[in-house]
Amino acid sequence: MLLFILKRLFISIPVIFILATLTFCIMRVTPGGPFDKDKAIPPEIKANIEAKYHLDKPPFINTPAFHEKKWINILTETQYFYYMKGLARGDLGPSYKYLGRSVTDIIRDSLPVSVELGFYAALLAFLLGVPLGILAAYKHNTWIDNAAMFTAISGITLPSFLVAALLIYIFSIKMGWLPAGLWDGGWEYKVLPTIALGLRPVAIIARLMRTSMLDVIKADYVRTARAKGLNEVWVILKHVVKNSLIPVITISGPLIAGIITGSFVIEHVFAIPGIAKHFILAVTNRDYTLIMGVTLVYAVLLIIANILVDVFYALVDPRIKLS
Amino acid sequence: MNEVTQKKSNSRSSSPASSLWQDAWKRLFKNKAAVISLFYIIGIILVAIFADVLAPFSYEVQSPENRLAFPNTTYWMGTDILGRDLFSRVIYGTRMSMSVGIIIAFCSLIVGTIYGSLSGYAGGQLDNILMRVVDILYTFPSLLLIILIRVIFGPGLFGIFLALTIVEWVSVSRIVRGQILQVKEMAYVEAARAVGVKHQIIIARHILPNILGPIIVTLTFEIPAAILSESFLSFIGLGLQPPFSSWGSLANDGFQAFKSYPYLIFFPGMAIFLTVLAFNLLGDGLRDALDPKLKNT
Amino acid sequence: MKKISTLLGLVLISLPLFLSCSSRFKLTNDTLYFNLGTEPPSLDPSKATDTTSNLVIENIMDSLTDYDISTADLKIVPKVAKSWRITKGGKVYTFTLRNDILWTDGKKVTAHDFEYSWRRLIDPATAAEYAYFLFDVKNAKAFNEGKIKDFSKVGIKALDDHTFQITLEKPVSYFLHVSTFSSLSPLRKDVIDQWGDRWTEPEHIVTEGPFKLVQWKHDYQLTLERNENYYDAKGKLKKVECFMIVEQSTALSLYQTRKLDIIIQVPPLDIPKLKQTPEFHSGNFLSTYYIGINTKKAPLNNPYVRKALASSINRNQITEMLQKGDLPSSSLIPMGMQGYNPELGYKLNVAQAQEWMKKAGYEKKESNPTWVHSKTKEPFPTLTFMYNTNEAHKTIAEDLQAQWKKNLGVSMVIDNQEWKVYNNSLQSSHKSPETASFHLFRLGWNADYPDPDNFMSLFTSYSDNNHTHWGNSKFDSLTEKAKVILDYSKRVDLYNKAQKILLEEDTAIIPLYVYAHQSMWRDEVKGIQMNPLDRWYFDQIWLERNIK
């Protein structure tokens, strides 16, 4: 098991390296830099700023070094090399927008919030999505099935800013039950964002659960169990639900990573200090180091989630061996 | 127990393709929700095509004296901040949103299918490498790419098509690869290979027809996904160029004022909701219809 | 199945239990809830360049002097400096500091803290963007460029603990404004040396203003507490909770549910409704929204075409549509500032605009509604208007598009660009303006300080902020002359002449309006003074809540 995890982590290193390189390239060819704004900065001040943040070096290839025949400097005296060198030491660099804060600071402050919100949303997704899917499959082709699936699909069909607007309008403004935003410790701040964020995964899981259960219900071993006269609820729970959960677990890795990082709209509308907003704002601010930082965080989250899924797989189904 | 995750049947190969499709049609037409959705979608496509005929006003003509009018007999859905008829803008928005949805879904389907088939059919190291590429693209900050593409190709529709296709095809390729992996192991494919049939022929004759069903289902889910992605782009201000409108851009304009002018978000929001719903219901119906395993349930 | 349903049931049953425990928002007269709008990018005075950061810095740090926002002409009044002398024909400024001002850690504020802070701003190692504020000071620019290493040659000196002296290269009329800047608040060298970049975190920061920073949850909220060591009259508020709610409609909802006391931005479309309540407040501030013209790109290289465009805009229609209370204005210098002249600049005059077009060499046939060049017979091209993605800019662009079509018969396409790309397009157009992709663009300018030079010097031929690619040596020399003259009426006269060149003779820009800012607060919030600089001083505010 440990060997498997280590092996998977080892394979991830080149993936992360290529991802970092690619992101760096695209980032640097996109016009506009972190210190560009409508107010012009005098050139001498611009030179000071660029020197301070190593932006005075060429991004990838140092052509002056080529002419000076300093062959090694062609690649080492570049922004890319400086960044990768820092990265290898685990240094994600300073933010170019939030002066005085490092990228590590920003991630450390914001990631736990998104993980917490993501946890609630994922919990909602499983607690609601799985039973909904079971119910729909068990009562296949009845009105219950249709109603459950209609509810589930509704969750996928609305853009999240619409859902958020609707929830705020009903529960905060009209009813006055829950706050329209903020993230202030109390549970009441967490209800609306959790629903707004969790609705989509609820729908995805419910549909997947239903499809997978319909497959399993007709499997031979289920028929055998039923024929043996075992208690119906027992059959459903022990044989059907357990086996139908496997595809749900498969997608839950990327799903959870997606929930944590993909909640920009929810965090924006509810004023939640999470990490997802940095995926958008870092790009629009051209906060180079932060763009790199959050992209790498997402990649690592995804890798960990996928490894956990595989490990969990093996635990649920002893027939699967980790190789 | 990997088959559990692989829900597509192997009985398909035994029955002639034509009767399979006929059966599927029959089953689809028994599904009321899917049929209604199908007609709704056809209707929406007609609206998109005949937008010029249907819209009572132009999408860009402003009448400043009628700004922010609530829905009334002249302006069925009210007017926006510039005094433009919302009903007409939703109608024209249908054209934009549907072309965005359909074109992007088709493009990502084509790219995703080719890539996924290659990866799945080849297997081994090539598959491994191709899938790592997909992993990288999946994590890549797509917003950067979208901004860059807009800079290179200008603010037109093409930029949006290209940007969203690049973002969307990745998930299609994963689905297609998964399908190929199953079909590849089927006895008849093995047999064809053993006899020495060319790879292109195996893919074209034996594999693609067998995964056509799932691909069509994927298409019905990709269209609404593209419509939603476009609305997200509008939300962060990277959507269509004014004065054109899409449902997403209209809903986003309305979001800014959902307290004072709820109708500005309601109508485009409903348009998105109903259309995405219809595609999903149709997709579900198609999946059930194309999956012979469910025949007897 | 059973397990899951029991679990679900438990969750559902336990939900109402939580309902009883409630929030920390306990309304008292001690604490004010305020929405900052965004995370302040930096609370380091030398590095902050944005309004949000400055709003906070102005409340926790005092500079040499300050504006009295209760006076119409924004008089400069003593703060840390109790008096100052201007000698040598306006070249030397000598500030005498109070000796009773304490830092939050109890140490005394001295002139050396100012010397350190002013030096730090121009130190190339700080890489401060606003270093150019001090470029009028003797040798400051050379020091910033690294050409002079010896700071004693720079005209910034603490003569003793209470005397701070500045020597300028040449007299400039607006220099006293510089002494109000929060960027030039005194700083503690020992604190910054000890903590480096992190010195602005609440556990390290040492300040000397009416409030102090006690908590900073990044991207969410920061808490200011009254500085009990403060030398001046203490404010009545004990605490100010500043939130960073970006989405304006969320901030409004929270305001309406009494979670916020003051919001300083309002969703534009909600304004007509909110305007009817006494809680809505709006005022103009020293700023101008203008359309810039790429004067090198055909056909706008012809001044008559530019005049025609300027004469075909109904500014009232634009401001009414935006509904924010912006003041239509054809003058670059905004209302409330010396030199503002509403008479200058072209107003809507459709007949005159047609004349300008004919003078520019275009003709229009009855049968054909488009302009055609009378010699080359080429039709008037479609213009391109570029703006950065934003609802208000979009509305303005769409309206201009419609107005020019209707009033002048000129078509225009609009091109919105993401903010950074937009700035890049403006900057890079300097290389070859003739082939730039745009004819027209929008920009706005907020006063750094209430002096017209801040606006007029934007459009000198050597200004980096001048993206019109227009230059006029007469305009340049008028502006330079006005810069050093202290006589009020002479200055106004020079600015009138300069503005006439910029707005009428050459029409390089078309000002549209003076921005208005909107805020909401309830009657229980007292002491707020709306002002054209959009400053918020929490020590002047108090609460009279109706607490049961």
Tab-separated table of N, CA and C in Angstrom, chain A residues 153-239:
chain	number	residue	atom	x	y	z
A	153	ILE	N	-31.611	16.990	-11.650
A	153	ILE	CA	-31.220	17.696	-12.868
A	153	ILE	C	-31.330	19.206	-12.656
A	154	SER	N	-32.360	19.617	-11.895
A	154	SER	CA	-32.487	21.055	-11.632
A	154	SER	C	-31.208	21.595	-11.006
A	155	GLY	N	-30.595	20.763	-10.186
A	155	GLY	CA	-29.365	21.202	-9.535
A	155	GLY	C	-28.240	21.461	-10.514
A	156	ILE	N	-28.231	20.715	-11.620
A	156	ILE	CA	-27.151	20.907	-12.593
A	156	ILE	C	-27.452	22.056	-13.522
A	157	THR	N	-28.747	22.380	-13.678
A	157	THR	CA	-29.090	23.274	-14.778
A	157	THR	C	-28.926	24.741	-14.471
A	158	LEU	N	-28.841	25.134	-13.225
A	158	LEU	CA	-28.780	26.560	-12.948
A	158	LEU	C	-27.337	27.004	-12.755
A	159	PRO	N	-26.939	28.100	-13.419
A	159	PRO	CA	-25.612	28.647	-13.129
A	159	PRO	C	-25.556	29.015	-11.650
A	160	SER	N	-24.395	28.845	-11.021
A	160	SER	CA	-24.380	28.976	-9.567
A	160	SER	C	-24.688	30.399	-9.094
A	161	PHE	N	-24.420	31.421	-9.935
A	161	PHE	CA	-24.762	32.756	-9.452
A	161	PHE	C	-26.279	32.954	-9.399
A	162	LEU	N	-26.995	32.219	-10.280
A	162	LEU	CA	-28.458	32.271	-10.205
A	162	LEU	C	-28.948	31.617	-8.930
A	163	VAL	N	-28.383	30.434	-8.624
A	163	VAL	CA	-28.782	29.730	-7.400
A	163	VAL	C	-28.518	30.604	-6.185
A	164	ALA	N	-27.324	31.212	-6.150
A	164	ALA	CA	-26.966	32.044	-5.013
A	164	ALA	C	-27.921	33.226	-4.881
A	165	ALA	N	-28.204	33.878	-6.015
A	165	ALA	CA	-29.109	35.033	-5.988
A	165	ALA	C	-30.476	34.618	-5.459
A	166	LEU	N	-30.939	33.472	-5.938
A	166	LEU	CA	-32.256	32.976	-5.532
A	166	LEU	C	-32.292	32.688	-4.037
A	167	LEU	N	-31.244	32.003	-3.542
A	167	LEU	CA	-31.197	31.660	-2.116
A	167	LEU	C	-31.162	32.924	-1.250
A	168	ILE	N	-30.339	33.882	-1.648
A	168	ILE	CA	-30.241	35.119	-0.860
A	168	ILE	C	-31.583	35.838	-0.872
A	169	TYR	N	-32.200	35.870	-2.045
A	169	TYR	CA	-33.461	36.594	-2.171
A	169	TYR	C	-34.520	35.986	-1.253
A	170	ILE	N	-34.603	34.660	-1.265
A	170	ILE	CA	-35.652	34.008	-0.467
A	170	ILE	C	-35.304	34.022	1.016
A	171	PHE	N	-34.120	33.490	1.370
A	171	PHE	CA	-33.845	33.218	2.790
A	171	PHE	C	-33.280	34.406	3.555
A	172	SER	N	-32.635	35.347	2.829
A	172	SER	CA	-32.089	36.491	3.566
A	172	SER	C	-33.009	37.691	3.475
A	173	ILE	N	-33.417	38.005	2.266
A	173	ILE	CA	-34.144	39.261	2.100
A	173	ILE	C	-35.624	39.098	2.425
A	174	LYS	N	-36.247	38.052	1.844
A	174	LYS	CA	-37.694	37.892	2.063
A	174	LYS	C	-37.980	37.336	3.460
A	175	MET	N	-37.300	36.250	3.826
A	175	MET	CA	-37.593	35.579	5.092
A	175	MET	C	-36.779	36.167	6.256
A	176	GLY	N	-35.607	36.631	5.937
A	176	GLY	CA	-34.753	37.166	6.996
A	176	GLY	C	-34.211	36.100	7.928
A	177	TRP	N	-34.119	34.856	7.462
A	177	TRP	CA	-33.673	33.757	8.332
A	177	TRP	C	-32.158	33.661	8.424
A	178	LEU	N	-31.510	33.853	7.289
A	178	LEU	CA	-30.066	33.572	7.236
A	178	LEU	C	-29.327	34.778	6.658
A	179	PRO	N	-28.073	34.978	7.061
A	179	PRO	CA	-27.331	36.130	6.556
A	179	PRO	C	-27.074	36.010	5.057
A	180	ALA	N	-27.017	37.158	4.402
A	180	ALA	CA	-26.850	37.187	2.952
A	180	ALA	C	-25.400	36.996	2.542
A	181	GLY	N	-24.509	36.864	3.525
A	181	GLY	CA	-23.112	36.694	3.175
A	181	GLY	C	-22.273	36.651	4.428
A	182	LEU	N	-20.972	36.681	4.244
A	182	LEU	CA	-19.957	36.611	5.299
A	182	LEU	C	-19.757	35.180	5.796
A	183	TRP	N	-18.713	34.999	6.569
A	183	TRP	CA	-18.264	33.657	6.976
A	183	TRP	C	-17.767	33.816	8.399
A	184	ASP	N	-18.716	33.864	9.317
A	184	ASP	CA	-18.359	34.382	10.618
A	184	ASP	C	-18.448	33.395	11.766
A	185	GLY	N	-18.010	32.180	11.572
A	185	GLY	CA	-18.003	31.250	12.676
A	185	GLY	C	-19.312	30.522	12.867
A	186	GLY	N	-20.380	31.251	13.037
A	186	GLY	CA	-21.673	30.638	13.314
A	186	GLY	C	-22.148	29.746	12.165
A	187	TRP	N	-22.949	28.736	12.487
A	187	TRP	CA	-23.414	27.802	11.457
A	187	TRP	C	-24.301	28.503	10.429
A	188	GLU	N	-24.994	29.578	10.900
A	188	GLU	CA	-25.977	30.188	10.004
A	188	GLU	C	-25.322	30.813	8.771
A	189	TYR	N	-23.999	31.096	8.887
A	189	TYR	CA	-23.305	31.664	7.739
A	189	TYR	C	-22.996	30.594	6.704
A	190	LYS	N	-23.095	29.328	7.143
A	190	LYS	CA	-22.592	28.271	6.263
A	190	LYS	C	-23.694	27.597	5.459
A	191	VAL	N	-24.947	27.826	5.869
A	191	VAL	CA	-26.045	27.086	5.246
A	191	VAL	C	-26.190	27.436	3.757
A	192	LEU	N	-26.384	28.709	3.478
A	192	LEU	CA	-26.653	29.084	2.086
A	192	LEU	C	-25.485	28.761	1.146
A	193	PRO	N	-24.253	29.118	1.522
A	193	PRO	CA	-23.162	28.749	0.614
A	193	PRO	C	-23.045	27.238	0.408
A	194	THR	N	-23.295	26.471	1.474
A	194	THR	CA	-23.207	25.015	1.337
A	194	THR	C	-24.238	24.505	0.345
A	195	ILE	N	-25.455	25.010	0.472
A	195	ILE	CA	-26.500	24.563	-0.462
A	195	ILE	C	-26.138	24.996	-1.882
A	196	ALA	N	-25.753	26.267	-2.017
A	196	ALA	CA	-25.456	26.787	-3.355
A	196	ALA	C	-24.318	26.014	-4.008
A	197	LEU	N	-23.333	25.644	-3.204
A	197	LEU	CA	-22.183	24.933	-3.753
A	197	LEU	C	-22.468	23.441	-3.904
A	198	GLY	N	-23.294	22.909	-2.984
A	198	GLY	CA	-23.492	21.465	-2.963
A	198	GLY	C	-24.527	20.952	-3.942
A	199	LEU	N	-25.377	21.842	-4.427
A	199	LEU	CA	-26.492	21.424	-5.271
A	199	LEU	C	-26.044	20.633	-6.497
A	200	ARG	N	-24.994	21.117	-7.120
A	200	ARG	CA	-24.511	20.488	-8.339
A	200	ARG	C	-23.951	19.093	-8.052
A	201	PRO	N	-23.030	18.972	-7.082
A	201	PRO	CA	-22.565	17.621	-6.748
A	201	PRO	C	-23.687	16.694	-6.277
A	202	VAL	N	-24.685	17.215	-5.577
A	202	VAL	CA	-25.825	16.369	-5.200
A	202	VAL	C	-26.407	15.746	-6.454
A	203	ALA	N	-26.629	16.589	-7.437
A	203	ALA	CA	-27.244	16.126	-8.666
A	203	ALA	C	-26.378	15.094	-9.369
A	204	ILE	N	-25.072	15.397	-9.438
A	204	ILE	CA	-24.172	14.483	-10.143
A	204	ILE	C	-24.153	13.119	-9.456
A	205	ILE	N	-24.046	13.154	-8.127
A	205	ILE	CA	-23.969	11.890	-7.393
A	205	ILE	C	-25.280	11.124	-7.473
A	206	ALA	N	-26.389	11.829	-7.348
A	206	ALA	CA	-27.683	11.146	-7.405
A	206	ALA	C	-27.861	10.421	-8.733
A	207	ARG	N	-27.497	11.095	-9.812
A	207	ARG	CA	-27.678	10.465	-11.123
A	207	ARG	C	-26.749	9.273	-11.296
A	208	LEU	N	-25.521	9.449	-10.855
A	208	LEU	CA	-24.554	8.367	-10.995
A	208	LEU	C	-24.982	7.163	-10.167
A	209	MET	N	-25.433	7.461	-8.951
A	209	MET	CA	-25.861	6.401	-8.040
A	209	MET	C	-27.022	5.624	-8.647
A	210	ARG	N	-27.941	6.353	-9.242
A	210	ARG	CA	-29.108	5.698	-9.823
A	210	ARG	C	-28.683	4.771	-10.956
A	211	THR	N	-27.889	5.284	-11.868
A	211	THR	CA	-27.460	4.485	-13.016
A	211	THR	C	-26.717	3.240	-12.559
A	212	SER	N	-25.811	3.466	-11.627
A	212	SER	CA	-24.979	2.353	-11.204
A	212	SER	C	-25.814	1.306	-10.471
A	213	MET	N	-26.811	1.780	-9.708
A	213	MET	CA	-27.631	0.811	-8.982
A	213	MET	C	-28.489	-0.007	-9.919
A	214	LEU	N	-28.987	0.645	-10.961
A	214	LEU	CA	-29.802	-0.085	-11.931
A	214	LEU	C	-28.995	-1.210	-12.552
A	215	ASP	N	-27.697	-0.983	-12.748
A	215	ASP	CA	-26.825	-2.018	-13.281
A	215	ASP	C	-26.671	-3.164	-12.289
A	216	VAL	N	-26.394	-2.798	-11.058
A	216	VAL	CA	-26.058	-3.804	-10.059
A	216	VAL	C	-27.274	-4.656	-9.704
A	217	ILE	N	-28.451	-4.013	-9.644
A	217	ILE	CA	-29.660	-4.728	-9.227
A	217	ILE	C	-29.883	-5.982	-10.067
A	218	LYS	N	-29.472	-5.910	-11.358
A	218	LYS	CA	-29.708	-7.057	-12.235
A	218	LYS	C	-28.568	-8.055	-12.239
A	219	ALA	N	-27.551	-7.764	-11.433
A	219	ALA	CA	-26.403	-8.667	-11.419
A	219	ALA	C	-26.800	-10.029	-10.830
A	220	ASP	N	-26.070	-11.035	-11.250
A	220	ASP	CA	-26.426	-12.401	-10.856
A	220	ASP	C	-26.427	-12.604	-9.356
A	221	TYR	N	-25.390	-12.040	-8.707
A	221	TYR	CA	-25.288	-12.331	-7.279
A	221	TYR	C	-26.423	-11.707	-6.502
A	222	VAL	N	-26.981	-10.622	-7.047
A	222	VAL	CA	-28.129	-10.013	-6.370
A	222	VAL	C	-29.347	-10.918	-6.498
A	223	ARG	N	-29.515	-11.456	-7.736
A	223	ARG	CA	-30.632	-12.383	-7.952
A	223	ARG	C	-30.503	-13.581	-7.018
A	224	THR	N	-29.260	-14.057	-6.911
A	224	THR	CA	-29.024	-15.210	-6.053
A	224	THR	C	-29.411	-14.896	-4.619
A	225	ALA	N	-28.954	-13.739	-4.179
A	225	ALA	CA	-29.242	-13.359	-2.798
A	225	ALA	C	-30.739	-13.261	-2.564
A	226	ARG	N	-31.420	-12.665	-3.559
A	226	ARG	CA	-32.868	-12.526	-3.421
A	226	ARG	C	-33.528	-13.894	-3.419
A	227	ALA	N	-33.035	-14.742	-4.323
A	227	ALA	CA	-33.618	-16.085	-4.439
A	227	ALA	C	-33.444	-16.848	-3.138
A	228	LYS	N	-32.339	-16.564	-2.455
A	228	LYS	CA	-32.086	-17.240	-1.192
A	228	LYS	C	-33.080	-16.814	-0.141
A	229	GLY	N	-33.883	-15.803	-0.482
A	229	GLY	CA	-34.912	-15.352	0.439
A	229	GLY	C	-34.393	-14.430	1.523
A	230	LEU	N	-33.229	-13.817	1.224
A	230	LEU	CA	-32.701	-12.873	2.205
A	230	LEU	C	-33.613	-11.655	2.281
A	231	ASN	N	-33.578	-11.032	3.422
A	231	ASN	CA	-34.355	-9.831	3.659
A	231	ASN	C	-34.052	-8.791	2.570
A	232	GLU	N	-35.105	-8.206	1.976
A	232	GLU	CA	-34.945	-7.290	0.845
A	232	GLU	C	-34.052	-6.087	1.192
A	233	VAL	N	-34.328	-5.489	2.356
A	233	VAL	CA	-33.538	-4.312	2.766
A	233	VAL	C	-32.064	-4.708	2.889
A	234	TRP	N	-31.842	-5.901	3.450
A	234	TRP	CA	-30.480	-6.405	3.618
A	234	TRP	C	-29.802	-6.570	2.272
A	235	VAL	N	-30.522	-7.131	1.320
A	235	VAL	CA	-29.951	-7.344	-0.014
A	235	VAL	C	-29.550	-6.007	-0.616
A	236	ILE	N	-30.492	-5.071	-0.538
A	236	ILE	CA	-30.223	-3.763	-1.132
A	236	ILE	C	-28.989	-3.127	-0.474
A	237	LEU	N	-28.982	-3.146	0.857
A	237	LEU	CA	-27.893	-2.487	1.563
A	237	LEU	C	-26.574	-3.190	1.346
A	238	LYS	N	-26.573	-4.484	1.619
A	238	LYS	CA	-25.328	-5.248	1.645
A	238	LYS	C	-24.743	-5.437	0.243
A	239	HIS	N	-25.588	-5.822	-0.679
A	239	HIS	CA	-25.053	-6.166	-1.999
A	239	HIS	C	-25.146	-5.033	-3.003
